[in-house]
Tab-separated table of C-alpha atoms in Angstrom:
chain	number	residue	atom	x	y	z
A	241	MET	CA	77.780	17.664	-1.636
A	242	ASN	CA	75.503	19.525	0.554
A	243	GLY	CA	78.011	22.367	0.169
A	244	VAL	CA	81.235	20.339	0.755
A	245	LEU	CA	84.136	20.081	-1.828
A	246	ASP	CA	85.198	16.540	-2.359
A	247	GLU	CA	88.392	16.772	-3.853
A	248	HIS	CA	88.890	13.002	-4.013
A	249	THR	CA	85.910	11.055	-5.299
A	250	VAL	CA	86.381	10.124	-9.052
A	251	ILE	CA	83.501	11.210	-12.069
A	252	SER	CA	83.733	9.447	-15.214
A	253	LYS	CA	81.256	9.131	-18.013
A	254	ASN	CA	79.057	6.670	-16.854
A	255	ALA	CA	80.021	6.104	-13.113
A	256	ILE	CA	80.922	7.899	-9.913
A	257	ASN	CA	83.558	6.424	-7.800
A	258	ILE	CA	83.179	7.787	-4.347
A	259	GLN	CA	86.390	7.704	-2.004
A	260	SER	CA	85.038	9.929	0.922
A	261	GLU	CA	83.041	8.833	3.700
A	262	ALA	CA	81.368	12.040	4.333
A	263	THR	CA	79.804	11.991	0.955
A	264	PHE	CA	78.754	8.363	0.649
A	265	HIS	CA	76.839	8.963	3.999
A	266	ALA	CA	75.345	12.132	2.382
A	267	LEU	CA	74.236	10.253	-0.774
A	268	LEU	CA	72.547	7.750	1.473
A	269	GLU	CA	70.321	10.911	2.711
A	270	LEU	CA	68.985	11.303	-0.926
A	271	PRO	CA	66.052	9.936	-2.723
A	272	TYR	CA	66.645	7.845	-5.387
A	273	GLU	CA	65.064	10.258	-7.802
A	274	ARG	CA	68.255	13.012	-6.765
A	275	LEU	CA	70.717	10.267	-7.348
A	276	LEU	CA	69.355	10.180	-10.992
A	277	GLU	CA	70.346	13.651	-11.758
A	278	TRP	CA	73.958	13.145	-11.488
A	279	SER	CA	75.205	9.292	-12.349
A	280	CYS	CA	73.597	6.186	-13.382
A	281	VAL	CA	76.127	4.011	-11.187
A	282	TYR	CA	77.776	4.829	-7.806
A	283	GLU	CA	80.388	2.854	-6.362
A	284	TYR	CA	82.016	3.088	-2.542
A	285	SER	CA	84.596	0.723	-1.182
A	286	GLY	CA	84.928	2.396	2.369
A	287	LEU	CA	82.827	-0.076	4.074
A	288	THR	CA	85.776	-1.665	6.228
A	289	LYS	CA	85.760	-5.187	8.513
A	290	GLU	CA	85.836	-2.714	11.994
A	291	ASP	CA	82.075	-1.909	11.200
A	292	TYR	CA	80.805	-4.917	9.256
A	293	PRO	CA	81.460	-8.996	9.424
A	294	PHE	CA	83.461	-8.593	6.256
A	295	PRO	CA	84.970	-5.638	4.289
A	296	LEU	CA	82.047	-4.507	1.648
A	297	ALA	CA	81.652	-2.661	-1.713
A	298	LEU	CA	78.743	-0.825	-2.477
A	299	VAL	CA	77.597	-0.282	-5.656
A	300	LEU	CA	74.480	1.416	-6.924
A	301	ILE	CA	72.912	0.965	-10.378
A	302	LEU	CA	70.271	3.157	-11.668
A	303	ASP	CA	69.468	2.169	-15.056
A	304	GLU	CA	65.681	1.454	-15.719
A	305	THR	CA	66.426	1.515	-19.680
A	306	LYS	CA	68.236	-1.223	-19.794
A	307	ARG	CA	67.162	-3.594	-17.085
A	308	GLY	CA	63.877	-2.424	-16.559
A	309	PHE	CA	64.683	-1.902	-12.626
A	310	SER	CA	67.266	-0.062	-10.481
A	311	SER	CA	69.358	-1.461	-7.642
A	312	LEU	CA	71.455	-1.378	-4.501
A	313	THR	CA	74.048	-4.028	-4.170
A	314	ILE	CA	76.854	-4.902	-1.612
A	315	GLU	CA	79.451	-7.190	-2.156
A	316	ALA	CA	80.872	-8.885	0.497
A	317	LEU	CA	84.863	-8.728	-0.240
A	318	LEU	CA	85.652	-12.045	0.900
A	319	ASN	CA	89.480	-13.427	0.412
A	320	PHE	CA	88.507	-16.703	-1.337
A	321	PHE	CA	92.035	-17.534	-2.336
A	322	HIS	CA	93.419	-16.704	1.254
A	323	TRP	CA	90.710	-18.032	3.627
A	324	ASP	CA	91.464	-18.819	6.683
A	325	LYS	CA	87.929	-19.607	8.621
A	326	PRO	CA	87.138	-23.350	10.298
A	327	TYR	CA	84.499	-24.053	7.493
A	328	SER	CA	84.416	-23.832	3.873
A	329	VAL	CA	83.127	-21.528	1.822
A	330	THR	CA	80.358	-23.419	0.276
A	331	GLU	CA	79.089	-24.251	3.890
A	332	LEU	CA	79.081	-20.076	4.435
A	333	ALA	CA	77.025	-19.907	1.547
A	334	THR	CA	74.605	-22.427	2.320
A	335	CYS	CA	73.861	-20.557	5.937
A	336	TYR	CA	73.509	-17.529	3.745
A	337	ARG	CA	71.019	-18.706	1.423
A	338	ASN	CA	69.178	-20.385	4.139
A	339	ALA	CA	68.985	-16.956	6.288
A	340	CYS	CA	68.198	-14.735	3.358
A	341	LYS	CA	65.090	-16.759	2.729
A	342	ARG	CA	63.738	-15.064	5.815
A	343	ILE	CA	64.797	-11.586	4.585
A	344	ARG	CA	61.995	-9.865	2.377
A	345	GLY	CA	62.951	-7.267	-0.527
A	346	VAL	CA	66.565	-8.711	-0.427
A	347	LYS	CA	68.126	-11.352	-3.237
A	348	LEU	CA	71.476	-13.135	-2.560
A	349	ASN	CA	73.474	-13.904	-5.353
A	350	ILE	CA	76.705	-16.561	-5.029
A	351	ASP	CA	78.775	-17.391	-7.502
A	352	LEU	CA	81.583	-19.337	-6.447
A	353	GLU	CA	82.527	-21.146	-9.928
A	354	SER	CA	84.301	-17.886	-11.509
A	355	ASN	CA	87.829	-18.680	-10.590
A	356	ASP	CA	88.271	-15.182	-11.399
A	357	ASP	CA	85.961	-13.263	-9.185
A	358	PRO	CA	84.244	-15.670	-6.973
A	359	ASN	CA	81.528	-13.315	-5.141
A	360	ILE	CA	78.684	-13.105	-2.571
A	361	THR	CA	76.169	-10.048	-3.134
A	362	PHE	CA	73.193	-8.628	-1.401
A	363	ASP	CA	70.571	-6.811	-3.853
A	364	CYS	CA	67.701	-4.412	-3.025
A	365	PHE	CA	65.294	-3.468	-6.095
A	366	PHE	CA	64.351	0.319	-5.577
A	367	ARG	CA	60.441	0.502	-5.162
A	368	SER	CA	60.400	3.973	-4.571
A	369	LYS	CA	61.962	7.455	-6.076
A	370	LYS	CA	60.981	9.354	-3.170
A	371	ILE	CA	62.521	7.008	-0.183
A	372	PRO	CA	66.001	7.887	0.929
A	373	VAL	CA	68.533	4.996	-0.478
A	374	LYS	CA	69.658	4.744	3.130
A	375	LYS	CA	66.516	2.119	3.964
A	376	TYR	CA	67.546	-0.090	1.148
A	377	PHE	CA	71.297	-0.030	2.230
A	378	ASP	CA	69.832	-0.296	5.849
A	379	LEU	CA	68.135	-3.072	4.589
A	380	ALA	CA	70.963	-5.013	2.859
A	381	ILE	CA	73.003	-4.666	6.014
A	382	THR	CA	70.276	-6.273	7.817
A	383	ALA	CA	70.667	-9.581	5.280
A	384	LEU	CA	74.605	-9.788	5.848
A	385	ASN	CA	74.388	-8.996	9.863
A	386	GLU	CA	71.363	-11.723	10.094
A	387	ALA	CA	73.265	-14.063	7.636
A	388	HIS	CA	76.451	-13.945	9.357
A	389	ALA	CA	75.259	-14.369	12.580
A	390	SER	CA	73.322	-17.389	11.631
A	391	THR	CA	76.479	-18.465	10.404
A	392	GLN	CA	78.678	-18.144	13.411
A	393	HIS	CA	75.799	-19.627	15.625
A	394	LEU	CA	75.912	-22.862	13.293
A	395	LEU	CA	79.089	-23.065	11.570
A	396	GLU	CA	81.435	-22.068	14.723
A	397	ARG	CA	79.452	-23.954	16.893
A	398	ASN	CA	79.796	-27.066	14.885
A	399	HIS	CA	83.507	-27.042	15.138
A	400	GLU	CA	83.886	-25.169	18.790
A	401	ASP	CA	84.744	-28.617	19.757
A	402	GLY	CA	87.763	-29.173	16.942
A	403	LEU	CA	90.909	-28.275	15.409
A	404	THR	CA	90.696	-27.108	11.947
A	405	SER	CA	93.892	-26.415	10.001
A	406	ILE	CA	94.236	-25.229	6.875
A	407	PHE	CA	96.650	-25.696	3.931
A	408	CYS	CA	97.507	-25.141	0.244
A	409	PHE	CA	99.411	-27.621	-1.423
A	410	PRO	CA	101.144	-27.326	-4.937
A	411	PRO	CA	99.164	-29.428	-7.443
A	412	GLU	CA	102.042	-31.663	-7.579
A	413	ILE	CA	102.032	-32.613	-4.231
A	414	LYS	CA	98.675	-32.325	-3.092
A	415	THR	CA	97.870	-36.084	-3.555
A	416	ALA	CA	100.593	-37.552	-1.433
A	417	ALA	CA	100.261	-34.817	1.359
A	418	THR	CA	96.432	-35.072	1.246
A	419	GLN	CA	97.206	-39.307	1.688
A	420	TYR	CA	99.523	-38.482	4.710
A	421	LEU	CA	96.773	-35.974	6.406
A	422	LEU	CA	94.304	-38.740	6.062
A	423	TYR	CA	96.708	-41.153	8.070
A	424	PHE	CA	96.629	-38.840	11.075
A	425	GLY	CA	93.287	-40.172	12.576
A	426	GLN	CA	95.324	-43.782	12.999
A	427	PHE	CA	98.324	-41.921	14.415
A	428	LEU	CA	96.104	-40.369	16.766
A	429	GLU	CA	94.273	-43.533	17.454
A	430	ASP	CA	97.908	-45.625	18.058
A	431	LEU	CA	98.554	-42.760	20.446
A	432	GLY	CA	95.465	-43.827	22.260
A	433	ILE	CA	93.585	-40.637	21.207
A	434	GLU	CA	90.004	-41.295	19.456
A	435	ALA	CA	88.955	-38.709	17.277
A	436	PHE	CA	86.812	-38.033	13.884
A	437	THR	CA	88.584	-36.510	11.176
A	438	SER	CA	87.487	-34.796	7.947
A	439	LEU	CA	89.201	-33.370	5.150
A	440	LYS	CA	87.654	-30.774	2.504
A	441	GLU	CA	89.105	-29.347	-0.426
A	442	GLU	CA	87.621	-25.937	-1.956
A	443	LEU	CA	89.137	-23.038	-3.758
A	444	ASN	CA	92.747	-24.700	-3.514
A	445	ARG	CA	92.474	-25.007	-0.093
A	446	ILE	CA	92.465	-27.901	2.030
A	447	LEU	CA	90.734	-27.759	5.243
A	448	PHE	CA	91.586	-30.671	7.668
A	449	THR	CA	89.758	-30.707	11.110
A	450	VAL	CA	90.315	-33.353	13.899
A	451	THR	CA	87.566	-33.294	16.631
A	452	PRO	CA	88.146	-35.572	19.584
A	453	LYS	CA	85.279	-38.038	20.651
A	454	ASP	CA	86.123	-37.084	24.039
A	455	LYS	CA	85.299	-33.629	24.366
A	456	ASP	CA	87.345	-33.190	27.671
A	457	GLN	CA	90.473	-34.362	25.280
A	458	ALA	CA	92.614	-31.455	25.633
A	459	LEU	CA	93.330	-30.109	21.669
A	460	ASP	CA	96.070	-28.424	22.473
A	461	TRP	CA	97.781	-31.547	22.850
A	462	ILE	CA	96.315	-32.487	19.322
A	463	ARG	CA	97.588	-29.273	18.022
A	464	GLN	CA	101.297	-30.023	19.373
A	465	VAL	CA	100.905	-33.772	18.054
A	466	LEU	CA	99.668	-32.478	14.434
A	467	ALA	CA	102.822	-30.448	14.637
A	468	ILE	CA	105.176	-33.046	15.520
A	469	TYR	CA	103.432	-35.187	12.848
A	470	LEU	CA	103.910	-32.855	10.039
A	471	GLN	CA	107.601	-32.178	10.586
A	472	ALA	CA	108.227	-36.028	10.780
A	473	PRO	CA	108.899	-36.152	7.102
A	474	ALA	CA	111.149	-33.396	6.730
A	475	SER	CA	113.160	-33.644	10.320
A	476	GLY	CA	114.161	-37.308	10.058
A	477	PHE	CA	113.517	-37.769	13.904
A	478	ALA	CA	111.023	-40.391	13.574
A	479	ASP	CA	113.896	-42.563	11.594
A	480	ASP	CA	115.428	-42.924	15.153
A	481	LEU	CA	112.468	-44.788	16.125
A	482	GLN	CA	113.912	-47.941	16.568
A	483	ASP	CA	110.559	-50.051	17.453
A	484	SER	CA	109.023	-52.962	15.664
A	485	SER	CA	105.230	-52.483	16.532
A	486	ILE	CA	103.144	-52.218	13.964
A	487	ALA	CA	102.129	-48.350	14.890
A	488	HIS	CA	105.935	-47.598	14.563
A	489	PHE	CA	106.087	-49.298	11.259
A	490	GLN	CA	103.259	-47.692	9.523
A	491	TRP	CA	104.003	-44.554	10.707
A	492	LYS	CA	107.423	-44.813	8.861
A	493	ALA	CA	105.905	-46.652	6.038
A	494	ASN	CA	103.444	-43.564	5.338
A	495	ILE	CA	107.010	-40.913	5.853
A	496	HIS	CA	108.860	-43.103	3.376
A	497	HIS	CA	105.784	-43.110	0.978
A	498	LEU	CA	105.528	-39.538	1.313
A	499	ARG	CA	108.977	-38.943	0.579
A	500	SER	CA	109.174	-40.591	-2.417
A	501	GLN	CA	106.403	-39.115	-3.941
A	502	LEU	CA	107.672	-35.302	-2.962
A	503	GLU	CA	111.217	-36.269	-4.365
A	504	LEU	CA	109.100	-37.360	-7.851
A	505	ALA	CA	107.644	-34.120	-7.491
A	506	ARG	CA	110.482	-32.360	-6.901
A	507	ALA	CA	112.266	-33.596	-9.983
A	508	MET	CA	109.121	-32.753	-12.070
A	509	ILE	CA	109.254	-29.341	-11.160
A	510	GLN	CA	112.811	-28.629	-11.582
A	511	VAL	CA	112.613	-30.045	-15.077
A	512	LYS	CA	110.114	-27.097	-15.338
A	513	GLU	CA	112.989	-24.887	-13.738
A	514	ALA	CA	111.129	-24.250	-10.391
A	515	THR	CA	111.903	-25.484	-6.953
A	516	ILE	CA	109.663	-26.697	-3.891
A	517	ASP	CA	110.262	-27.333	-0.323
A	518	ALA	CA	107.722	-30.474	-0.166
A	519	LEU	CA	109.077	-32.402	2.563
A	520	GLN	CA	107.936	-29.455	4.995
A	521	LEU	CA	104.470	-29.580	5.294
A	522	THR	CA	103.950	-27.202	7.739
A	523	ASN	CA	105.383	-24.296	5.106
A	524	TYR	CA	101.858	-25.104	3.359
A	525	ARG	CA	99.852	-24.719	6.512
A	526	LEU	CA	98.219	-21.583	5.957
A	527	GLN	CA	96.361	-21.109	9.689
A	528	ASP	CA	95.286	-23.361	12.824
A	529	GLN	CA	91.402	-22.620	13.759
A	530	LEU	CA	91.647	-23.944	17.486
A	531	ASN	CA	88.399	-22.994	19.259
A	532	VAL	CA	88.738	-24.120	22.947
A	533	GLN	CA	88.436	-22.872	26.519
A	534	GLN	CA	91.465	-22.203	28.473
A	535	GLN	CA	92.404	-25.871	29.482
A	536	ALA	CA	93.568	-26.385	33.323
A	537	LEU	CA	96.833	-26.335	33.811
A	538	ALA	CA	98.787	-29.951	34.661
A	539	ASP	CA	99.957	-30.829	37.861
A	540	SER	CA	102.875	-28.703	38.397
A	541	ASN	CA	104.527	-31.492	40.955
A	542	THR	CA	104.020	-34.664	38.297
A	543	THR	CA	107.165	-35.853	37.011
A	544	GLU	CA	107.949	-37.404	33.598
A	545	LYS	CA	110.303	-39.692	31.884
A	546	THR	CA	112.768	-37.921	29.534
A	547	GLU	CA	114.390	-40.818	28.305
A	548	GLU	CA	113.138	-44.230	26.771
A	549	GLU	CA	115.452	-46.879	26.619
A	550	ILE	CA	115.886	-48.947	23.348
A	551	PHE	CA	118.053	-52.204	22.458
A	552	GLY	CA	117.414	-53.746	25.794
A	553	GLY	CA	118.802	-50.758	27.301
A	554	ALA	CA	121.948	-50.060	25.850
A	555	ALA	CA	120.554	-46.827	24.346
A	556	SER	CA	118.135	-44.333	24.972
A	557	ILE	CA	116.028	-41.620	23.255
A	558	THR	CA	115.774	-38.372	24.635
A	559	LYS	CA	113.953	-34.943	23.863
A	560	VAL	CA	114.479	-33.261	20.853
A	561	LYS	CA	113.826	-29.521	20.077
A	562	LEU	CA	112.981	-28.644	16.491
A	563	LYS	CA	112.422	-25.081	14.893
A	564	GLY	CA	111.261	-24.024	18.577
A	565	LEU	CA	108.947	-26.823	19.282
A	566	THR	CA	110.351	-29.607	21.730
A	567	ILE	CA	109.537	-32.887	20.643
A	568	ASN	CA	109.137	-35.700	23.672
A	569	LEU	CA	110.173	-38.725	21.583
A	570	PRO	CA	110.416	-40.692	24.407
A	571	TYR	CA	106.632	-39.866	25.178
A	572	ILE	CA	105.622	-40.736	21.640
A	573	LEU	CA	107.592	-43.765	21.657
A	574	ARG	CA	105.386	-44.706	24.744
A	575	ARG	CA	102.015	-44.111	23.412
A	576	LEU	CA	102.587	-45.398	19.847
A	577	ARG	CA	101.541	-48.732	20.473
A	578	ARG	CA	98.491	-50.353	17.897
A	579	LYS	CA	96.117	-51.903	20.172
């Protein structure tokens, strides 16, 4: 290409798979009619996330005889099965559709129904054989950037005041684990924290979002409470909370129900000669998305009671350290009250 030998690009009967970045950029400068001289399909997957919102793959399909038109297609290489954004793929697709309605010359195609290969593509159709391919490439990239900017503005703004955790539960425990997650809103309320909770399921992922009604409520505190809540079924420390309040009783009842369901799931899976570590819900949490400004440090001179008397003072509960997380059981015990 341009007098430079490209030893890496793969040429087959019907397609050219471009491996060299230099070759790719050189091809963009050529008019559509020149590309027809060598092949009807060009592919390039070297468009990395460092330069674009997502890794991209470009496909040039120059086949006027079969389809009646030729096109340049850019596919967003999204990792749908390890989705780690604080919004769902469906929300992303909706924002992309709305943004691309304002961009002429680009057709957006979204297929989220395919279990094997869900995809989002931007198509530009060649209108002149004389114009360099780069014009159509730039148009598709502009559509992608504008669509993604719209997504960032709308979706991330909507989630900036909340904590979103992403889970991937095995099918055998999904129902029980989801029910336990839904109770977290009541658990927070019993701790004196009013919050909205939402749960969305998509592409085998559970997006669980907690948004405090009081915007000044520290999200980092909610994150720590959620970590305690998720570890409670496996650790057994909640069983040590000897209290007769409705809040304590309901929390332990939910834990016992979850345990019974998970033990049943474990038994069913063992019949299939498989294993599961179901009680530790944190094993299935893929990522936390915590969008919050740095919280002010608490007053370092404030003292905190590290023990809570139970049984009329005959015994006390102290802090517990579990897998790197210090669980302040006395504080939980004092706060967990049903109004």
